[in-house]
Amino acid sequence: MADAKPRVKVPKTATAGEPITIKTLISHVMESGLRKDKKTGELIPQQIINRFTCDFNGENVVDMTLSGGVSANPYVEFDAMIDAAGEFKFTWYDDDGSVYEASKSIELA
Amino acid sequence: MRIRAKTTAGLATAAALMLGTSAFAEPDMDARLVVNEELEITTITAAPDHLEGALEQVISGWHYRGETTRAMQADDFENPAMAFVDEGLATWDTVDGTEGESCASCHGDIEESMKGVRAVMPKINAENGELWSMEDYVNDCRTNRMGAEAWNWDKGPMKTMTAAIALQSRGMPVDVAIDGAAAPYWEQGKEMYYTRTGLLQLSCANCHQENAGNYIRADHLSQGQINGFPVFRMKQSNLVSMHNRFFGCVRDTRAESYAKGGPEFHALELYVASRGNGLSVEAPSIRN
Amino acid sequence: MTYTRRDALAVGASGIALLASTRVAFAVTGEEAIAEFTGGAAAGEGGITIKAPEIAENGNVVPVEVDAPGAAEIMLVAPANPSARLASIKFGPKSGAQRISTRIRLAKTQDVTAIARMADGSFIMTSQPVKVTVGGCGG
C-alpha cells in the first residue's frame, strides 16, 4: 500500500528526564488473512503492518511487532523520555516490503 | 407473532422490535465533544422547524456511542478517520488527468476554498438546477476540468477526498436549503423517510424517529443524523459514505435497495441532512 | 418457525462471526503464545494493569492500554481469537514509561491477556474480560 499515510503527535518541547506521550496513526487496512472475498469465496491474503519502531537520535524508544489482530489504521501510543533536543524517527514495515517513515523534531523546554 | 424466518439480521431486527424486547438507554446527554481541546462541536440542538415537533431535539449520533468511541473522536491523532483524511489531502495536491492539474491548481489551499462547502451539501447546482452531492461536484471537476476519470462514488479516492473536504466545515452548523428549487427533492426525500418499505415494512422513521434510544440487538439506535459523514465505521473499519449507509439500511428492510449516487438517495440525503440543520458538521466521525 | 431471541443472537451477519469460526494454519493459541514468550516459566500477578472497555462497542476496534512499570517487553494476547498473539512491544533506552495503548480486534467475548517480561527476567500477567457484542441492523 504505497499510499499509507502516517500521522504522528509529538509535543513541541519536553523537559529532560520527564516522559512525554507520543501518538501515532497510519492508514492501513491490516488485512488479517482470515477474511473471505464475498464474490469469489477465496481467502483474502494477509497484508499488514508487521512492525513499528520509534527511535530518538538513533536510540530505540519502542519496537513493536503487530499481527492481524491489530485494528485497521493501527494506532500506537507510548511514552518517550529524552535528555537532549533532536529528532524522532518512526518506521512502519509492511508485509509487502514497503516501509513508511515519519519524523518529528523536538526541543528541550 | 409468528414469523416464517430465514436467518438474516434484518428479520431478527423485526422480531426484536415487534416483541418489544429492546431496551431503552438514554444517550449520554451531558457529554461534550471538543476536538483537539479547542473546537467545540454542537451535538445537541433545537429541532429545525420543518420537523414540526416530530423530534424535540436533534442529537448527533456521537451521543449514542460508547464512552471510548466518543473519546477517540476528540483527538485528531486518535481518530482513525484522520488517517484517511491525510490521504485525501495528499490527493488534493496530486496532479491527475489530461489537463495536468490537481485540485490545488484551481482551488488553492483546501482550508480556504473548501470551508463551509460540506455544511450546505447536498445543494442545487446553479447551472443545471439538479440536486448535487459533494461527490457530484468532485466528479464534475475531474471529468470536465481536469480531464480525469470520474471516481466511483463509494471507493477509496472519493471517500478520502470527501472526508478531506468535509473536515474543512467541521464545527460549522449544517445548513441545507430545502426551499426554492430544492423543495421538490426535499419532499421526495421526506416521503421516502416516512414510507414503510421492504419485506419488513420498515421506514427510516420507524427506527430513527420512533425508536431512537432503543436497542436493535446490540446497536444503540440513533436519530440517523448524517452530520458526521463521511464516517469511519468500525464495522467496516473504513470510511463510509452517506449513500453507502442508506443502501445498507434499505437493503436490511429486505427491499431492493437504491443506487448509490442515484436520484432516490440524493433526495433522501437532502431530507436527512435537513433533519440535522443546526448540528455541527462533525466529519470525519467514528460510528459503529 | 418462531424466531426467538436466542436464534437472533446466534445469527452473526458480521464478518466477526466468520473470523471467530476460522482457524488457520499459521494461527497460534493463547497458551502457545504465552509459552513461547515466557519459555514455559510461570508468570506472577501484580504490577501490570490492562485498561479495556467492559463492553466493546465493536469487535473491530477495541482500545486497549497496558501498563507494566519496569517491563522490558509486553505482549498482548486474545485467547479466543483465531490467532491469539496480538502484538508485542519492546521498550528501548529512550522509552519514557512501560506503557502501550493501541486498538485490537476481538473475535468474541474473552479475557484479553497481557504478559510482561521484567528487566530481571521474571514474568507477570493479567487479564481483563471484554464482552464483544454482535452488531445490530443497519447497512
Coordinates of C-alpha atoms in Angstrom, one line a residue:
Chain A
M1 CA 0.0 0.0 0.0
A2 CA 2.2 2.8 -1.3
D3 CA -0.1 5.5 -0.1
A4 CA -0.2 4.7 3.6
K5 CA -0.1 8.0 5.4
P6 CA 1.3 8.3 8.9
R7 CA 0.1 10.8 11.4
V8 CA 2.2 11.5 14.5
K9 CA 1.6 13.7 17.5
V10 CA 4.8 14.7 19.4
P11 CA 4.9 17.6 21.8
K12 CA 6.9 20.5 20.5
T13 CA 9.1 20.6 23.7
A14 CA 9.9 18.2 26.5
T15 CA 11.6 18.6 29.9
A16 CA 14.7 16.4 30.1
G17 CA 14.0 13.3 32.2
E18 CA 10.2 13.7 32.1
P19 CA 8.2 11.3 30.0
I20 CA 6.2 12.6 27.0
T21 CA 3.3 10.9 25.2
I22 CA 3.5 10.2 21.5
K23 CA 0.5 9.2 19.5
T24 CA 0.8 7.6 16.1
L25 CA -1.7 6.6 13.5
I26 CA -1.2 5.2 10.0
S27 CA -3.8 4.3 7.3
H28 CA -3.6 0.6 6.6
V29 CA -6.2 -2.0 6.0
M30 CA -4.4 -4.6 8.2
E31 CA -5.8 -7.4 6.1
S32 CA -5.7 -10.3 8.6
G33 CA -5.7 -13.1 6.0
L34 CA -8.8 -14.5 7.6
R35 CA -11.4 -12.7 5.6
K36 CA -13.1 -14.2 2.6
D37 CA -13.7 -12.3 -0.6
K38 CA -17.5 -12.1 -0.8
K39 CA -17.6 -12.7 -4.5
T40 CA -15.1 -15.4 -5.0
G41 CA -15.2 -17.1 -1.6
E42 CA -11.4 -17.1 -1.6
L43 CA -9.4 -16.0 1.4
I44 CA -8.0 -12.5 1.0
P45 CA -4.2 -12.8 1.5
Q46 CA -2.7 -11.3 4.6
Q47 CA -1.2 -7.8 4.3
I48 CA -0.5 -6.0 7.5
I49 CA 2.0 -3.6 9.1
N50 CA 4.0 -6.2 10.9
R51 CA 6.5 -3.9 12.8
F52 CA 6.6 -0.4 14.1
T53 CA 9.7 1.3 15.6
C54 CA 10.4 4.6 17.1
D55 CA 13.9 5.9 17.6
F56 CA 15.2 9.1 19.0
N57 CA 18.5 10.5 17.9
G58 CA 19.3 7.0 16.7
E59 CA 18.4 5.2 20.0
N60 CA 15.4 3.0 20.3
V61 CA 12.3 4.1 22.1
V62 CA 9.9 1.2 21.2
D63 CA 10.0 -1.7 18.9
M64 CA 6.6 -3.3 18.3
T65 CA 5.5 -6.4 16.5
L66 CA 2.0 -6.3 15.1
S67 CA -0.3 -9.0 13.9
G68 CA -3.6 -9.1 12.0
G69 CA -5.3 -8.8 15.4
V70 CA -4.4 -5.1 15.5
S71 CA -7.2 -2.9 14.2
A72 CA -7.1 -1.3 10.7
N73 CA -5.5 2.2 10.7
P74 CA -3.2 1.0 13.5
Y75 CA -3.0 3.4 16.5
V76 CA 0.0 3.2 18.8
E77 CA 0.5 5.4 21.8
F78 CA 3.6 5.2 24.0
D79 CA 5.9 7.3 26.1
A80 CA 9.4 8.6 25.4
M81 CA 12.0 10.3 27.6
I82 CA 14.6 12.5 26.2
D83 CA 17.6 14.4 27.5
A84 CA 18.5 16.5 24.5
A85 CA 16.9 18.1 21.6
G86 CA 16.7 16.0 18.5
E87 CA 14.6 14.0 16.1
F88 CA 12.1 11.2 16.5
K89 CA 12.0 8.7 13.6
F90 CA 9.0 6.5 13.1
T91 CA 9.1 3.5 10.8
W92 CA 6.3 1.1 9.8
Y93 CA 7.1 -2.1 8.0
D94 CA 4.5 -3.6 5.6
D95 CA 4.3 -7.3 4.8
D96 CA 4.8 -6.4 1.1
G97 CA 8.2 -4.9 1.8
S98 CA 7.1 -1.3 1.8
V99 CA 8.5 0.9 4.6
Y100 CA 6.7 4.0 5.7
E101 CA 8.5 6.7 7.6
A102 CA 7.8 9.9 9.5
S103 CA 10.0 12.1 11.6
K104 CA 9.4 14.9 14.2
S105 CA 11.8 17.2 15.8
I106 CA 11.6 18.2 19.4
E107 CA 13.3 20.9 21.5
L108 CA 14.1 20.8 25.2
A109 CA 11.8 23.0 27.3
Chain B
M1 CA -46.4 -13.0 16.4
R2 CA -45.0 -15.9 14.3
I3 CA -42.7 -15.0 11.5
R4 CA -41.5 -17.5 9.0
A5 CA -37.9 -16.6 9.2
K6 CA -34.8 -17.0 7.2
T7 CA -31.7 -16.5 9.2
T8 CA -31.0 -12.9 8.4
A9 CA -30.0 -10.0 10.6
G10 CA -32.9 -8.0 9.3
L11 CA -35.6 -10.4 10.4
A12 CA -34.0 -10.6 13.8
T13 CA -34.4 -6.9 14.0
A14 CA -38.0 -7.0 13.2
A15 CA -38.5 -9.7 15.8
A16 CA -36.7 -7.7 18.4
L17 CA -38.8 -4.6 17.6
M18 CA -42.1 -6.4 17.4
L19 CA -41.5 -8.5 20.5
G20 CA -40.8 -5.3 22.3
T21 CA -37.7 -6.8 23.9
S22 CA -35.5 -3.8 23.1
A23 CA -34.1 -1.9 26.0
F24 CA -34.0 1.8 26.1
A25 CA -30.9 3.7 27.1
E26 CA -30.6 7.4 27.4
P27 CA -27.7 8.5 25.3
D28 CA -25.2 10.4 27.4
M29 CA -26.7 13.9 27.0
D30 CA -24.1 15.5 29.3
A31 CA -21.2 14.5 27.2
R32 CA -19.5 17.3 25.3
L33 CA -17.4 17.0 22.2
V34 CA -14.5 19.3 22.0
V35 CA -12.0 18.3 19.3
N36 CA -8.3 18.8 19.9
E37 CA -9.1 20.7 23.1
E38 CA -10.2 23.7 21.1
L39 CA -13.1 23.1 18.6
E40 CA -16.5 22.9 20.2
I41 CA -18.9 20.7 18.3
T42 CA -22.6 21.3 18.6
T43 CA -24.0 17.8 19.1
I44 CA -27.4 18.7 20.5
T45 CA -29.7 21.5 19.3
A46 CA -33.3 22.5 18.9
A47 CA -35.1 20.6 16.2
P48 CA -35.5 22.5 12.9
D49 CA -38.9 24.0 12.3
H50 CA -39.8 21.8 9.4
L51 CA -39.8 18.8 11.7
E52 CA -43.0 20.2 13.3
G53 CA -42.3 18.7 16.6
A54 CA -41.5 15.2 15.3
L55 CA -38.4 15.4 17.4
E56 CA -37.9 17.5 20.5
Q57 CA -34.2 18.0 19.9
V58 CA -31.8 16.9 17.3
I59 CA -29.0 14.8 18.6
S60 CA -25.8 13.8 16.9
G61 CA -25.1 10.1 16.6
W62 CA -22.0 10.8 18.7
H63 CA -24.1 10.7 21.8
Y64 CA -25.3 7.2 21.2
R65 CA -21.8 5.7 21.0
G66 CA -19.9 4.3 23.9
E67 CA -17.5 6.4 26.0
T68 CA -14.3 5.0 24.4
T69 CA -15.7 5.6 20.9
R70 CA -16.7 9.1 21.8
A71 CA -13.3 9.8 23.2
M72 CA -11.5 8.7 20.1
Q73 CA -13.2 11.5 18.1
A74 CA -11.9 14.2 20.4
D75 CA -8.3 14.0 19.2
D76 CA -7.3 14.1 15.6
F77 CA -4.3 11.9 16.4
E78 CA -6.5 9.3 17.8
N79 CA -9.3 9.4 15.2
P80 CA -8.7 6.6 12.7
A81 CA -10.7 8.6 10.1
M82 CA -8.0 11.2 10.1
A83 CA -5.5 8.8 8.5
F84 CA -7.9 8.7 5.6
V85 CA -8.2 12.5 5.6
D86 CA -4.5 12.7 5.2
E87 CA -4.8 10.5 2.1
G88 CA -7.5 12.9 0.7
L89 CA -5.3 15.9 1.4
A90 CA -2.4 14.3 -0.4
T91 CA -4.7 13.6 -3.4
W92 CA -5.8 17.3 -3.3
D93 CA -2.2 18.2 -4.3
T94 CA -1.7 15.4 -6.8
V95 CA -1.9 16.1 -10.5
D96 CA -4.4 13.9 -12.3
G97 CA -5.9 13.8 -15.8
T98 CA -5.1 15.1 -19.2
E99 CA -5.1 18.8 -18.2
G100 CA -2.2 18.3 -15.8
E101 CA -3.9 19.8 -12.9
S102 CA -4.5 18.9 -9.3
C103 CA -7.4 20.2 -7.2
A104 CA -5.0 22.7 -5.7
S105 CA -4.2 24.1 -9.1
C106 CA -7.6 25.8 -9.2
H107 CA -8.8 25.7 -5.6
G108 CA -5.6 26.5 -3.9
D109 CA -5.5 25.9 -0.2
I110 CA -8.2 23.4 0.8
E111 CA -8.7 25.1 4.2
E112 CA -9.7 28.3 2.5
S113 CA -11.5 27.2 -0.7
M114 CA -13.5 24.3 0.9
K115 CA -14.5 26.0 4.1
G116 CA -18.3 25.7 4.5
V117 CA -18.8 23.5 1.5
R118 CA -19.8 20.4 3.3
A119 CA -22.2 22.3 5.6
V120 CA -24.6 23.1 2.7
M121 CA -24.5 19.8 0.9
P122 CA -26.4 18.5 -1.0
K123 CA -27.4 21.6 -2.9
I124 CA -28.9 22.7 -6.1
N125 CA -26.4 23.1 -8.9
A126 CA -27.0 26.7 -10.1
E127 CA -26.2 25.8 -13.7
N128 CA -28.5 22.9 -14.2
G129 CA -31.0 23.0 -11.4
E130 CA -30.1 19.5 -10.3
L131 CA -29.6 18.4 -6.7
W132 CA -25.9 17.6 -6.3
S133 CA -24.0 16.0 -3.5
M134 CA -20.3 16.7 -2.8
E135 CA -19.4 13.6 -4.9
D136 CA -21.1 15.1 -7.9
Y137 CA -19.2 18.3 -7.7
V138 CA -15.9 16.4 -7.3
N139 CA -16.6 14.3 -10.4
D140 CA -17.8 17.3 -12.3
C141 CA -14.4 19.0 -11.8
R142 CA -12.5 15.8 -12.5
T143 CA -14.2 15.0 -15.8
N144 CA -15.0 18.4 -17.2
R145 CA -12.0 20.4 -15.9
M146 CA -9.2 18.0 -15.1
G147 CA -9.7 15.6 -17.9
A148 CA -9.6 12.9 -15.4
E149 CA -11.8 9.8 -14.9
A150 CA -14.8 10.1 -12.6
W151 CA -14.3 8.4 -9.3
N152 CA -16.6 5.6 -8.1
W153 CA -19.0 7.1 -5.5
D154 CA -18.1 4.6 -2.9
K155 CA -14.5 3.8 -3.4
G156 CA -11.2 4.9 -1.7
P157 CA -10.3 8.1 -3.6
M158 CA -13.8 9.6 -3.5
K159 CA -14.3 8.7 0.2
T160 CA -10.9 10.1 1.3
M161 CA -11.5 13.3 -0.8
T162 CA -14.9 13.9 0.6
A163 CA -13.5 13.3 4.1
A164 CA -10.8 15.9 3.5
I165 CA -13.3 18.4 2.2
A166 CA -15.8 17.7 4.9
L167 CA -13.1 18.4 7.5
Q168 CA -13.0 22.0 6.4
S169 CA -16.6 22.5 7.6
R170 CA -16.1 20.8 10.9
G171 CA -17.7 22.8 13.7
M172 CA -19.9 24.8 11.3
P173 CA -23.7 24.3 11.5
V174 CA -25.3 22.1 8.9
D175 CA -27.4 24.4 6.8
V176 CA -29.0 22.8 3.8
A177 CA -31.6 24.7 1.8
I178 CA -34.9 23.0 1.5
D179 CA -36.9 25.7 -0.4
G180 CA -36.9 27.0 -3.9
A181 CA -35.5 24.6 -6.4
A182 CA -34.6 22.2 -3.7
A183 CA -38.2 21.8 -2.5
P184 CA -39.4 19.0 -4.8
Y185 CA -36.3 16.9 -3.9
W186 CA -36.9 17.6 -0.2
E187 CA -40.5 16.5 -0.5
Q188 CA -39.4 13.3 -2.3
G189 CA -36.8 12.6 0.4
K190 CA -39.3 13.3 3.2
E191 CA -41.8 10.9 1.6
M192 CA -39.1 8.2 1.4
Y193 CA -38.2 8.7 5.0
Y194 CA -41.7 8.1 6.2
T195 CA -42.7 5.3 3.8
R196 CA -42.5 1.7 5.0
T197 CA -40.5 -0.4 2.7
G198 CA -39.3 -3.9 2.1
L199 CA -40.3 -7.3 3.4
L200 CA -40.0 -5.9 6.9
Q201 CA -42.1 -2.9 6.1
L202 CA -39.9 -0.5 8.0
S203 CA -39.4 3.2 7.3
C204 CA -36.5 5.3 8.4
A205 CA -38.8 6.9 10.9
N206 CA -39.7 3.6 12.5
C207 CA -36.2 3.2 13.8
H208 CA -34.7 6.6 13.8
Q209 CA -37.6 8.7 15.0
E210 CA -39.9 6.4 16.9
N211 CA -37.2 4.2 18.4
A212 CA -34.1 6.4 18.7
G213 CA -32.5 5.4 22.0
N214 CA -33.8 1.9 21.8
Y215 CA -31.5 -1.1 21.1
I216 CA -31.7 -3.1 17.9
R217 CA -29.9 -6.2 19.0
A218 CA -26.6 -4.8 20.3
D219 CA -26.7 -1.5 18.4
H220 CA -27.9 1.7 20.1
L221 CA -30.3 3.3 17.6
S222 CA -29.6 6.9 17.0
Q223 CA -31.7 9.6 15.2
G224 CA -29.9 8.7 12.0
Q225 CA -28.3 12.1 11.6
I226 CA -25.7 12.5 8.9
N227 CA -23.8 15.5 10.2
G228 CA -20.9 13.2 10.9
F229 CA -20.4 11.8 7.4
P230 CA -18.2 10.6 5.9
V231 CA -17.9 8.3 8.8
F232 CA -15.2 5.8 9.9
R233 CA -17.5 2.9 10.6
M234 CA -15.9 0.4 13.0
K235 CA -17.9 -2.4 11.4
Q236 CA -16.1 -2.0 8.1
S237 CA -13.0 -0.3 9.7
N238 CA -13.3 2.0 6.8
L239 CA -14.8 5.3 5.6
V240 CA -18.4 5.0 4.7
S241 CA -20.4 7.5 2.6
M242 CA -24.0 8.5 3.2
H243 CA -25.3 6.7 0.2
N244 CA -23.5 3.5 1.3
R245 CA -25.1 3.7 4.7
F246 CA -28.6 4.4 3.2
F247 CA -28.0 1.5 0.8
G248 CA -27.4 -0.9 3.7
C249 CA -30.3 0.2 5.7
V250 CA -32.8 -0.1 2.8
R251 CA -31.4 -3.5 2.0
D252 CA -31.8 -4.6 5.5
T253 CA -35.5 -3.9 5.3
R254 CA -35.4 -6.6 2.8
A255 CA -36.1 -4.3 -0.1
E256 CA -34.5 -3.8 -3.4
S257 CA -32.1 -1.0 -2.4
Y258 CA -31.4 2.1 -4.5
A259 CA -28.3 3.0 -6.4
K260 CA -25.6 5.0 -4.6
G261 CA -25.5 8.3 -6.4
G262 CA -29.0 7.7 -7.8
P263 CA -31.9 10.1 -7.6
E264 CA -33.6 8.4 -4.6
F265 CA -30.6 8.7 -2.3
H266 CA -29.9 12.2 -3.4
A267 CA -33.4 13.2 -2.3
L268 CA -33.0 11.2 0.9
E269 CA -29.7 12.8 1.6
L270 CA -31.2 16.3 1.4
Y271 CA -34.1 15.4 3.6
V272 CA -32.0 13.6 6.2
A273 CA -29.4 16.4 6.2
S274 CA -32.1 18.9 6.8
R275 CA -33.2 17.0 9.9
G276 CA -29.9 17.9 11.3
N277 CA -29.8 21.5 10.4
G278 CA -28.2 23.3 13.3
L279 CA -25.9 20.4 14.4
S280 CA -22.3 21.0 13.7
V281 CA -20.6 19.2 10.8
E282 CA -18.8 16.6 12.7
A283 CA -16.9 14.9 9.9
P284 CA -14.9 12.7 10.0
S285 CA -16.7 11.0 12.8
I286 CA -16.5 7.5 14.2
R287 CA -19.6 5.3 14.4
N288 CA -20.4 1.7 14.8
Chain C
M1 CA -41.0 -21.2 12.9
T2 CA -41.0 -18.7 15.7
Y3 CA -37.9 -16.6 15.7
T4 CA -36.5 -16.4 19.2
R5 CA -34.0 -14.0 20.6
R6 CA -31.5 -16.9 21.0
D7 CA -31.8 -17.5 17.3
A8 CA -31.4 -13.8 16.6
L9 CA -28.3 -13.7 18.7
A10 CA -26.9 -16.7 17.0
V11 CA -27.2 -15.1 13.6
G12 CA -24.0 -13.3 13.1
A13 CA -24.2 -11.4 9.8
S14 CA -21.0 -9.5 10.6
G15 CA -17.6 -10.6 9.4
I16 CA -16.6 -11.0 13.0
A17 CA -18.6 -14.2 13.3
L18 CA -16.7 -15.6 10.3
L19 CA -13.5 -14.6 12.0
A20 CA -14.4 -16.4 15.1
S21 CA -15.1 -19.7 13.3
T22 CA -12.0 -19.9 11.3
R23 CA -8.8 -21.5 12.4
V24 CA -5.9 -21.0 10.0
A25 CA -2.6 -23.0 9.7
F26 CA -0.4 -20.2 11.0
A27 CA -2.6 -19.4 13.9
V28 CA -1.3 -19.6 17.4
T29 CA -3.3 -20.3 20.5
G30 CA -3.2 -18.2 23.6
E31 CA -1.3 -20.9 25.5
E32 CA 1.2 -21.3 22.8
A33 CA 1.8 -17.6 22.5
I34 CA 2.3 -17.2 26.2
A35 CA 4.5 -20.3 26.5
E36 CA 6.7 -19.0 23.7
F37 CA 7.0 -15.7 25.4
T38 CA 7.8 -17.0 28.8
G39 CA 9.8 -20.0 27.7
G40 CA 7.5 -22.1 29.9
A41 CA 8.2 -20.1 33.0
A42 CA 5.4 -19.2 35.3
A43 CA 4.0 -15.7 35.4
G44 CA 3.2 -13.9 38.6
E45 CA 0.5 -11.4 39.4
G46 CA 0.6 -7.8 40.2
G47 CA 2.5 -4.9 38.7
I48 CA 0.7 -5.0 35.3
T49 CA -2.7 -3.5 34.5
I50 CA -4.9 -3.6 31.5
K51 CA -7.4 -0.9 30.6
A52 CA -10.1 -2.0 28.2
P53 CA -13.8 -1.4 27.9
E54 CA -16.1 -3.8 29.7
I55 CA -18.2 -4.0 26.6
A56 CA -16.5 -3.4 23.3
E57 CA -18.7 -1.2 21.1
N58 CA -17.4 -3.1 18.1
G59 CA -15.0 -6.0 18.0
N60 CA -13.1 -4.5 15.1
V61 CA -11.8 -1.5 17.1
V62 CA -11.2 -2.2 20.8
P63 CA -9.0 0.3 22.6
V64 CA -6.6 -1.4 25.0
E65 CA -3.9 0.0 27.2
V66 CA -1.3 -2.0 29.2
D67 CA 0.9 -0.6 31.8
A68 CA 3.8 -2.5 33.4
P69 CA 6.3 -0.3 35.1
G70 CA 9.8 -1.7 34.8
A71 CA 8.9 -4.2 32.0
A72 CA 11.4 -4.9 29.2
E73 CA 8.7 -6.2 26.9
I74 CA 4.9 -6.6 26.9
M75 CA 2.8 -9.0 24.9
L76 CA -1.0 -8.8 24.3
V77 CA -2.9 -11.9 23.7
A78 CA -6.6 -12.6 22.8
P79 CA -7.0 -16.3 23.6
A80 CA -10.3 -16.6 21.7
N81 CA -9.1 -15.0 18.5
P82 CA -8.3 -17.3 15.6
S83 CA -4.7 -16.2 16.1
A84 CA -4.2 -15.3 19.7
R85 CA -1.0 -13.3 19.5
L86 CA -2.0 -9.6 19.0
A87 CA 1.2 -7.6 19.5
S88 CA 4.3 -7.4 21.5
I89 CA 6.3 -4.3 22.3
K90 CA 9.9 -4.0 23.5
F91 CA 10.9 -0.9 25.4
G92 CA 14.2 0.7 24.3
P93 CA 16.6 3.0 26.2
K94 CA 14.7 6.1 25.2
S95 CA 11.3 4.8 26.4
G96 CA 9.6 7.0 28.9
A97 CA 7.3 4.5 30.5
Q98 CA 6.5 0.9 30.0
R99 CA 3.0 1.5 28.7
I100 CA 1.4 0.8 25.4
S101 CA -2.0 1.9 24.1
T102 CA -3.4 0.5 20.9
R103 CA -6.6 -0.9 19.3
I104 CA -7.2 -4.5 18.7
R105 CA -9.6 -6.8 17.0
L106 CA -11.6 -9.2 19.2
A107 CA -13.4 -12.1 17.6
K108 CA -15.7 -12.7 20.5
T109 CA -16.1 -12.1 24.2
Q110 CA -12.9 -13.2 26.0
D111 CA -10.3 -12.4 28.6
V112 CA -7.8 -10.0 26.9
T113 CA -4.4 -11.0 28.4
A114 CA -1.2 -9.1 28.9
I115 CA 2.2 -10.6 29.9
A116 CA 5.3 -8.6 30.7
R117 CA 8.9 -9.7 30.8
M118 CA 10.6 -7.7 33.5
A119 CA 14.1 -6.5 33.4
D120 CA 15.2 -9.2 35.8
G121 CA 13.8 -11.9 33.5
S122 CA 10.7 -12.7 35.6
F123 CA 7.2 -12.6 34.1
I124 CA 3.9 -11.0 35.3
M125 CA 0.5 -11.4 33.7
T126 CA -3.0 -10.1 34.0
S127 CA -6.2 -10.4 32.0
Q128 CA -9.4 -8.4 31.6
P129 CA -12.7 -9.7 30.4
V130 CA -14.1 -7.8 27.4
K131 CA -17.6 -8.5 26.1
V132 CA -18.0 -8.3 22.3
T133 CA -21.5 -7.9 21.0
V134 CA -22.5 -8.9 17.5
G135 CA -23.9 -5.8 15.9
G136 CA -27.4 -4.8 15.1
C137 CA -29.1 -3.9 12.0
G138 CA -28.2 -1.2 9.6
G139 CA -26.1 -1.3 6.5

